[in-house]
CSV table of C-alpha atoms and ligand atoms in Angstrom, one decimal:
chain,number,residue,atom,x,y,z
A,15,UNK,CA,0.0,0.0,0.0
A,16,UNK,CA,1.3,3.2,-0.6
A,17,UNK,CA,2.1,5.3,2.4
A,18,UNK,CA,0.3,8.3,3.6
A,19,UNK,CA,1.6,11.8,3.9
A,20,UNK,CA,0.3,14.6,6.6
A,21,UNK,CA,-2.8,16.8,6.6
A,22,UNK,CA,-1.7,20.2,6.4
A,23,UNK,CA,-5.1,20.7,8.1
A,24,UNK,CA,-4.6,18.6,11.0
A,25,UNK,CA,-4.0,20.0,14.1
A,26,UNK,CA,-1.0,18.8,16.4
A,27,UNK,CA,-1.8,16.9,19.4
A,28,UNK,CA,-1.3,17.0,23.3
A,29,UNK,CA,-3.0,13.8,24.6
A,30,UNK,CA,-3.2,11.1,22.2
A,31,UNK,CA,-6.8,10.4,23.3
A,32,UNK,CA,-9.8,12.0,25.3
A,33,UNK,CA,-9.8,11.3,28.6
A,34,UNK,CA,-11.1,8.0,30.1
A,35,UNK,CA,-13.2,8.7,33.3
A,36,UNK,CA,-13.6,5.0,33.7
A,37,UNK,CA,-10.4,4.5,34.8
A,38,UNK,CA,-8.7,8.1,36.1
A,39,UNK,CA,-9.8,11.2,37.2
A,40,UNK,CA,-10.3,13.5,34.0
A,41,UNK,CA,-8.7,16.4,33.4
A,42,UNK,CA,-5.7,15.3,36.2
A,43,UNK,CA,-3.0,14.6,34.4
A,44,UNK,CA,-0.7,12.9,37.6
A,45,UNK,CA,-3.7,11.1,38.4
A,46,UNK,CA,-3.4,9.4,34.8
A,47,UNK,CA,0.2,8.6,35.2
A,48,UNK,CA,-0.3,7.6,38.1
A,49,UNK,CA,-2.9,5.4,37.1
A,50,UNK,CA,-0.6,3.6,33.8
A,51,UNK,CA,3.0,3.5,36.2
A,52,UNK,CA,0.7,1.7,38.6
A,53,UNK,CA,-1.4,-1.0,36.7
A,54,UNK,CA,2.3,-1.4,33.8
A,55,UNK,CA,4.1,-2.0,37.2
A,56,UNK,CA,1.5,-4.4,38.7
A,57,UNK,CA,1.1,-6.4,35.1
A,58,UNK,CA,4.5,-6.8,33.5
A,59,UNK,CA,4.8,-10.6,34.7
A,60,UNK,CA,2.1,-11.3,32.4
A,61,UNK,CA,3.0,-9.2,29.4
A,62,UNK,CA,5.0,-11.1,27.2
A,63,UNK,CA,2.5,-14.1,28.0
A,64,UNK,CA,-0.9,-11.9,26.8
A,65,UNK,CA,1.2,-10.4,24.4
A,66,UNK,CA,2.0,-14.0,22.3
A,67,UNK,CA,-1.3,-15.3,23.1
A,68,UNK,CA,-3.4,-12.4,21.7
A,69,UNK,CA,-1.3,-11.7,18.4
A,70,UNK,CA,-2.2,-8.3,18.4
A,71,UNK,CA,1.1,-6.7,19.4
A,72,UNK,CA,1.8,-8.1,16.1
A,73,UNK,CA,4.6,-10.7,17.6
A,74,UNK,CA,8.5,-10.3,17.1
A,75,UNK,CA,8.2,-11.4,13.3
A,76,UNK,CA,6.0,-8.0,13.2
A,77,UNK,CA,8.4,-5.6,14.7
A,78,UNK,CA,11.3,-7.2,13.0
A,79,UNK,CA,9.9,-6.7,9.5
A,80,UNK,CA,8.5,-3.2,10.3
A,81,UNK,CA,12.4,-2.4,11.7
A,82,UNK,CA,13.6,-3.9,8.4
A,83,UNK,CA,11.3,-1.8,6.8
A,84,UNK,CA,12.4,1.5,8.3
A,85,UNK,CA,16.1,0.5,7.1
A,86,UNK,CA,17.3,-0.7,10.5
A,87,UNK,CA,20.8,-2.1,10.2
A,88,UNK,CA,23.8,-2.8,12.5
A,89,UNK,CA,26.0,0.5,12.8
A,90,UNK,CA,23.7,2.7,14.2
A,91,UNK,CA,22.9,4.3,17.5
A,92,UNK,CA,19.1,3.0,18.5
A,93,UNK,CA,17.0,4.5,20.7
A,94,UNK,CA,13.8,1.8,21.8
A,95,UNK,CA,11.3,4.3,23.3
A,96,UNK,CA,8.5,2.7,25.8
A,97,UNK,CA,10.7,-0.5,25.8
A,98,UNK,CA,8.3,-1.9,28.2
A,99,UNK,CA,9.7,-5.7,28.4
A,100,UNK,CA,12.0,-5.4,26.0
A,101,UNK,CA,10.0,-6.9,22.2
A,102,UNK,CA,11.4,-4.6,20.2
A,103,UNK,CA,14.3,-4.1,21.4
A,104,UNK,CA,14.9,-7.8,20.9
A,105,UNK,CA,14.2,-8.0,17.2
A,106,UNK,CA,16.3,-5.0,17.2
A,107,UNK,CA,19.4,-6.8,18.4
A,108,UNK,CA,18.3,-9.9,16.2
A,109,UNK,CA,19.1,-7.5,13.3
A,110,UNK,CA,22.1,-5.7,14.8
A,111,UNK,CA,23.7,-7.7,16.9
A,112,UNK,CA,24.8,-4.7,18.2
A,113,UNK,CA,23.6,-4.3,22.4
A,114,UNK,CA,26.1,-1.3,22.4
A,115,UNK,CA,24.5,0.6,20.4
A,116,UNK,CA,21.3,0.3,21.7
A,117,UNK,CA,19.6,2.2,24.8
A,118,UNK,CA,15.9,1.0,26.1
A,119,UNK,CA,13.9,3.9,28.0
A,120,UNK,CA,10.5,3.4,29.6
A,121,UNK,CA,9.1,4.8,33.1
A,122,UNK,CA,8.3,1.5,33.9
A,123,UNK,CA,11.0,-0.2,36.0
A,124,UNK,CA,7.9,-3.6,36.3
A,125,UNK,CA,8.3,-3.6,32.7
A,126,UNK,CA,11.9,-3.1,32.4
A,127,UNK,CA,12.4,-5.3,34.9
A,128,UNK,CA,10.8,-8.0,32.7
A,129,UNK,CA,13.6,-7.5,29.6
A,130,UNK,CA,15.9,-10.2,29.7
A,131,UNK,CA,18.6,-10.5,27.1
A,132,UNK,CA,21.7,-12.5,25.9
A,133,UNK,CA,23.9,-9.5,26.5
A,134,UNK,CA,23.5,-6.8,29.0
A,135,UNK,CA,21.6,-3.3,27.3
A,136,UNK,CA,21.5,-0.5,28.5
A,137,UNK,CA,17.8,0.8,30.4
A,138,UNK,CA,17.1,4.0,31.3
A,139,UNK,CA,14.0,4.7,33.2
A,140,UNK,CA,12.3,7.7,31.4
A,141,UNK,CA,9.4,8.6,29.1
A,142,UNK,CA,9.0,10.3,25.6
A,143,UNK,CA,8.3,13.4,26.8
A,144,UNK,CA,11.9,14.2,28.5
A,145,UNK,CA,13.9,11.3,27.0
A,146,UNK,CA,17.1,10.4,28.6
A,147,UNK,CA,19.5,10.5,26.2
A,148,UNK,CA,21.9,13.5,24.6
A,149,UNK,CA,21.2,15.3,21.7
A,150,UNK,CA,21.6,14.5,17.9
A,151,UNK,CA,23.0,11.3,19.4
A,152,UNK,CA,21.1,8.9,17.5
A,153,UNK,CA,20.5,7.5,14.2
A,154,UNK,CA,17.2,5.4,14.8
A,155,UNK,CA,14.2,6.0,17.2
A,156,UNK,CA,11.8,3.7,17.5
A,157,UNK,CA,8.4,3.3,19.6
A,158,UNK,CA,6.5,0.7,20.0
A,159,UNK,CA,2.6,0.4,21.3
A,160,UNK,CA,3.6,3.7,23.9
A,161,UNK,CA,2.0,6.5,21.2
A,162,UNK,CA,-1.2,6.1,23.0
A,163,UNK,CA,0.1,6.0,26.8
A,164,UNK,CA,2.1,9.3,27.2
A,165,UNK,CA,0.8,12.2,28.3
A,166,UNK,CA,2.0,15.0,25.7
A,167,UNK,CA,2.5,13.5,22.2
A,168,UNK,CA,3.7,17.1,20.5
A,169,UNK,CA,6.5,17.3,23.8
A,170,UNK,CA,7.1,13.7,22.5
A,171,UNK,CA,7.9,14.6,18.6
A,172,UNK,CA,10.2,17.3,19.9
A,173,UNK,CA,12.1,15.0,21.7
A,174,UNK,CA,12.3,12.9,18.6
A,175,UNK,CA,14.0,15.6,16.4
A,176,UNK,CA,16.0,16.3,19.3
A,177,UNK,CA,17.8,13.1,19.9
A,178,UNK,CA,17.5,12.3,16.3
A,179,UNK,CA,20.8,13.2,14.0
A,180,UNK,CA,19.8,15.1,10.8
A,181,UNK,CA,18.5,11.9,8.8
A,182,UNK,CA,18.1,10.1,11.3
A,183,UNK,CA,15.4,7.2,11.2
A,184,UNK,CA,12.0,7.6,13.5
A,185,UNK,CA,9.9,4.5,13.6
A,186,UNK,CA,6.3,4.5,15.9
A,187,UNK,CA,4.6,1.7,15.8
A,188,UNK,CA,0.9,1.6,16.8
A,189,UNK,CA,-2.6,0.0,16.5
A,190,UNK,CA,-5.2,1.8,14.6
A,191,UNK,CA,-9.0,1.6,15.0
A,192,UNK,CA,-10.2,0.4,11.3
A,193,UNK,CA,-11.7,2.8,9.1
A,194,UNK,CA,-14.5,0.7,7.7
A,195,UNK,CA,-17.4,-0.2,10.3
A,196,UNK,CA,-17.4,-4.3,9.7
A,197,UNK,CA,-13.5,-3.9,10.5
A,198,UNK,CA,-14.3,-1.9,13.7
A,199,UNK,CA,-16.7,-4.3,14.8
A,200,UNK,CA,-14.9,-7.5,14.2
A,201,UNK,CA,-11.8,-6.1,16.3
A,202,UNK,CA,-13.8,-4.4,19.2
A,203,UNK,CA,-15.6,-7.7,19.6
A,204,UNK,CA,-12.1,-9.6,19.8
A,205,UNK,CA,-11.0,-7.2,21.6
A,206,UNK,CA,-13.8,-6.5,23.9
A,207,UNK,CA,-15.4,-10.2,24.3
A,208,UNK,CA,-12.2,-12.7,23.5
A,209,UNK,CA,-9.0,-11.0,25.2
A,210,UNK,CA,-10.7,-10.2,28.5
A,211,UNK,CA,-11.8,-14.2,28.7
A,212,UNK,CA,-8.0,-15.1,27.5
A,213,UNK,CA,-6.5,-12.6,29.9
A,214,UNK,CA,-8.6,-13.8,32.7
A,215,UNK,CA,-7.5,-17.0,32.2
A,216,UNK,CA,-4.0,-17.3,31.9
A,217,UNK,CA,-2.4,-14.1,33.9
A,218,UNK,CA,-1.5,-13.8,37.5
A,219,UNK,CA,-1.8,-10.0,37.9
A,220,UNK,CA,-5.2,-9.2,39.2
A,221,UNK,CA,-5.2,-5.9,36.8
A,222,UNK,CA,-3.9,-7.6,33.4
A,223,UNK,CA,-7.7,-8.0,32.5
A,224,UNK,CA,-8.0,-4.5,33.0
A,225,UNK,CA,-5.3,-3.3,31.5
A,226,UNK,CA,-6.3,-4.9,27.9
A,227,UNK,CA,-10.0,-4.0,28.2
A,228,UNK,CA,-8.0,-0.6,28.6
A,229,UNK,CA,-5.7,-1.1,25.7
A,230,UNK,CA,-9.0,-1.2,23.5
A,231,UNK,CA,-10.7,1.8,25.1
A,232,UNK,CA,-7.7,3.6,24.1
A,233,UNK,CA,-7.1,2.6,20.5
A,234,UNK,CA,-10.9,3.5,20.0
A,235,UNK,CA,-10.6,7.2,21.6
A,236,UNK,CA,-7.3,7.3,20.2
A,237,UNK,CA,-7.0,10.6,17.5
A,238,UNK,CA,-6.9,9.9,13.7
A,239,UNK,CA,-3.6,9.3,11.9
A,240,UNK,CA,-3.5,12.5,10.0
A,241,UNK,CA,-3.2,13.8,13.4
A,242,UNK,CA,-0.1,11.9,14.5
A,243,UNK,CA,1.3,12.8,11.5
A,244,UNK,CA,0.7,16.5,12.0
A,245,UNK,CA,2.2,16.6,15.0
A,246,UNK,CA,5.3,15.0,13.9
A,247,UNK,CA,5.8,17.4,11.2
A,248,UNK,CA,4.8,20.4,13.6
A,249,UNK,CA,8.0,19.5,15.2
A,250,UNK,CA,10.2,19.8,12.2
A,251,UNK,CA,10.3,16.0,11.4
A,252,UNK,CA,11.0,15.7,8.0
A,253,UNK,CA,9.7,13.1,5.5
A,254,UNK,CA,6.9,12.1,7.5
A,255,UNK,CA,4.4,9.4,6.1
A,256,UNK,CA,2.6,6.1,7.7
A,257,UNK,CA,2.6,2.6,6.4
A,258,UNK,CA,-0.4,0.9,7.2
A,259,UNK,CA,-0.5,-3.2,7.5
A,260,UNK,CA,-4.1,-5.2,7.7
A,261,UNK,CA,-5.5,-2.0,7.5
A,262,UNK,CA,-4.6,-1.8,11.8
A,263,UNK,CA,-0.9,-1.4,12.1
A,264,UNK,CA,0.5,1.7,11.7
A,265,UNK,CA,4.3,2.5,10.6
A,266,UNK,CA,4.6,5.8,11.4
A,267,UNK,CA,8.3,7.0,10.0
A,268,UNK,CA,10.0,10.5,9.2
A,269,UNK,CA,13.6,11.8,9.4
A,270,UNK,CA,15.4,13.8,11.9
B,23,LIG,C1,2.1,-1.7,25.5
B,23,LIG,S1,3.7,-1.4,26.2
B,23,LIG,C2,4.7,-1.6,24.8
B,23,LIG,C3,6.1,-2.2,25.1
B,23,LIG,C4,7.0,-2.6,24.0
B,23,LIG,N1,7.4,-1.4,23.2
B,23,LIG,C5,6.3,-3.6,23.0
B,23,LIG,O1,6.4,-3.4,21.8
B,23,LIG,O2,5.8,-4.6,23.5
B,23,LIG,C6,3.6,0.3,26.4
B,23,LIG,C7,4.8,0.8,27.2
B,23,LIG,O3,4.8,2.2,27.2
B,23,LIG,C8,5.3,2.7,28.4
B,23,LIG,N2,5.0,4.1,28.6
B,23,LIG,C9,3.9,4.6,29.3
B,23,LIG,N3,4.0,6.0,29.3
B,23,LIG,C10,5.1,6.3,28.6
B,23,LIG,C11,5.7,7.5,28.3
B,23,LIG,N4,5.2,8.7,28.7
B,23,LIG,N5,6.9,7.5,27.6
B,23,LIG,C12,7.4,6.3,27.1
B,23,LIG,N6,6.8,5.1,27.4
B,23,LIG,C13,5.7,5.1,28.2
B,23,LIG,C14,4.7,1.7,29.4
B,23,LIG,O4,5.4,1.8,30.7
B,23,LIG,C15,4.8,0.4,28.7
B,23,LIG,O5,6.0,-0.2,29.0
């Protein structure tokens, strides 16, 4: 499919989503930190497990060909943003071999605590907002499944350009609602029937059901692509288009 460039119309974007009373207090933004440290903390140990079962974070063969795709290759400096337990990051080094050159962040220390790898890489607990690493010191960015957790996306895109080197490689990876209704409905109903039986049954965090009946509710209130992509060229990204798989995976990419 041919990738998708940004509406000029498009406003940029501070949350990535409305609010979601159901879970936080509206219109407090510690409270919904506080609320997505808490309940990542409380449900890493089942993460990779859900993750696998349910199929839609893609799996490792996913993020390795959307990497590939970007033009990942060993020699550069990579920066995995919202590491979490460590998937991408993995493919990452499969491609690589390189754990070096490669710096996880994520302010989750339950998830990071939950990457395990064949050689030692470097994690940094921090978020996209303020990320933890020097300027114009990398040549490939990549987040994956955080876009719709943190709490100022545009503060987010101008950390990207920051830590980016000119031409240097952004990759965000995230779930899209479908455009067409029978695509919406099919998904919301695996999403909202299915995963909350599957997660009920196999984790051992009392909150992982809740946390992937949240993950829905967030890529339904989540704001339209054209949006995303405004807000990455707002911030002087250059080259910015998104790659869409199964009409639900979105490659977000652009250029330092
Ligand atoms: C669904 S997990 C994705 C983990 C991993 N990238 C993957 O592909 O499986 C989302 C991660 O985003 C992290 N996160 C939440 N708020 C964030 C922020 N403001 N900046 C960066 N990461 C954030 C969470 O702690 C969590 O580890």
């Amino acid at each position: 499919m041919k990738p998708s460039s940004p509406d000029r119309d498009a406003a940029p974007v501070h949350l990535p989503h409305a609010p979601l009373p159901a879970y936080y207090q509206p219109d407090d933004a510690a409270k919904r930190e506080a609320f997505l440290r808490r309940t990542f903390d409380d449900t890493a140990v089942d993460y990779n497990r859900l993750e696998k079962i349910l199929g839609l974070g893609t799996g490792s063969w996913y993020r390795r060909q959307a990497l590939l795709r970007a033009g990942l290759k060993p020699g550069l400096q990579v920066v995995d943003v919202g590491m979490g337990t460590g998937l991408v990051s993995r493919e990452i080094l499969k491609i690589t071999g390189e754990p070096h050159r490669l710096v996880g962040v994520d302010p989750s220390a339950g998830m990071m605590g939950q990457a395990h790898f064949e050689q030692p890489v470097e994690c940094r607990l921090g978020r996209a907002e303020d990320i933890p690493v020097p300027d114009a010191s990398a040549d490939f960015v990549v987040m994956g499944y955080a876009l719709r957790h943190i709490a100022d996306f545009s503060a987010a895109a101008a950390e990207f350009r920051r830590v980016l080197k000119p031409g240097g490689q952004l990759l965000i990876l995230e779930i899209t609602r479908p455009e067409g209704r029978l695509g919406h409905a099919l998904l919301k109903a695996y999403m909202r029937g299915v995963v909350p039986l599957l997660a009920r049954a196999v984790s051992r965090a009392k909150d992982t059901p809740m946390l992937w009946r949240y993950y829905w509710d967030t890529i339904e209130a989540c704001v339209p692509p054209q949006q995303v992509m405004q807000t990455l060229a707002s911030s002087g990204l250059t080259g910015v288009e998104r790659h869409v798989e199964l009409n639900i995976f979105s490659e977000y990419r652009a250029r330092g």
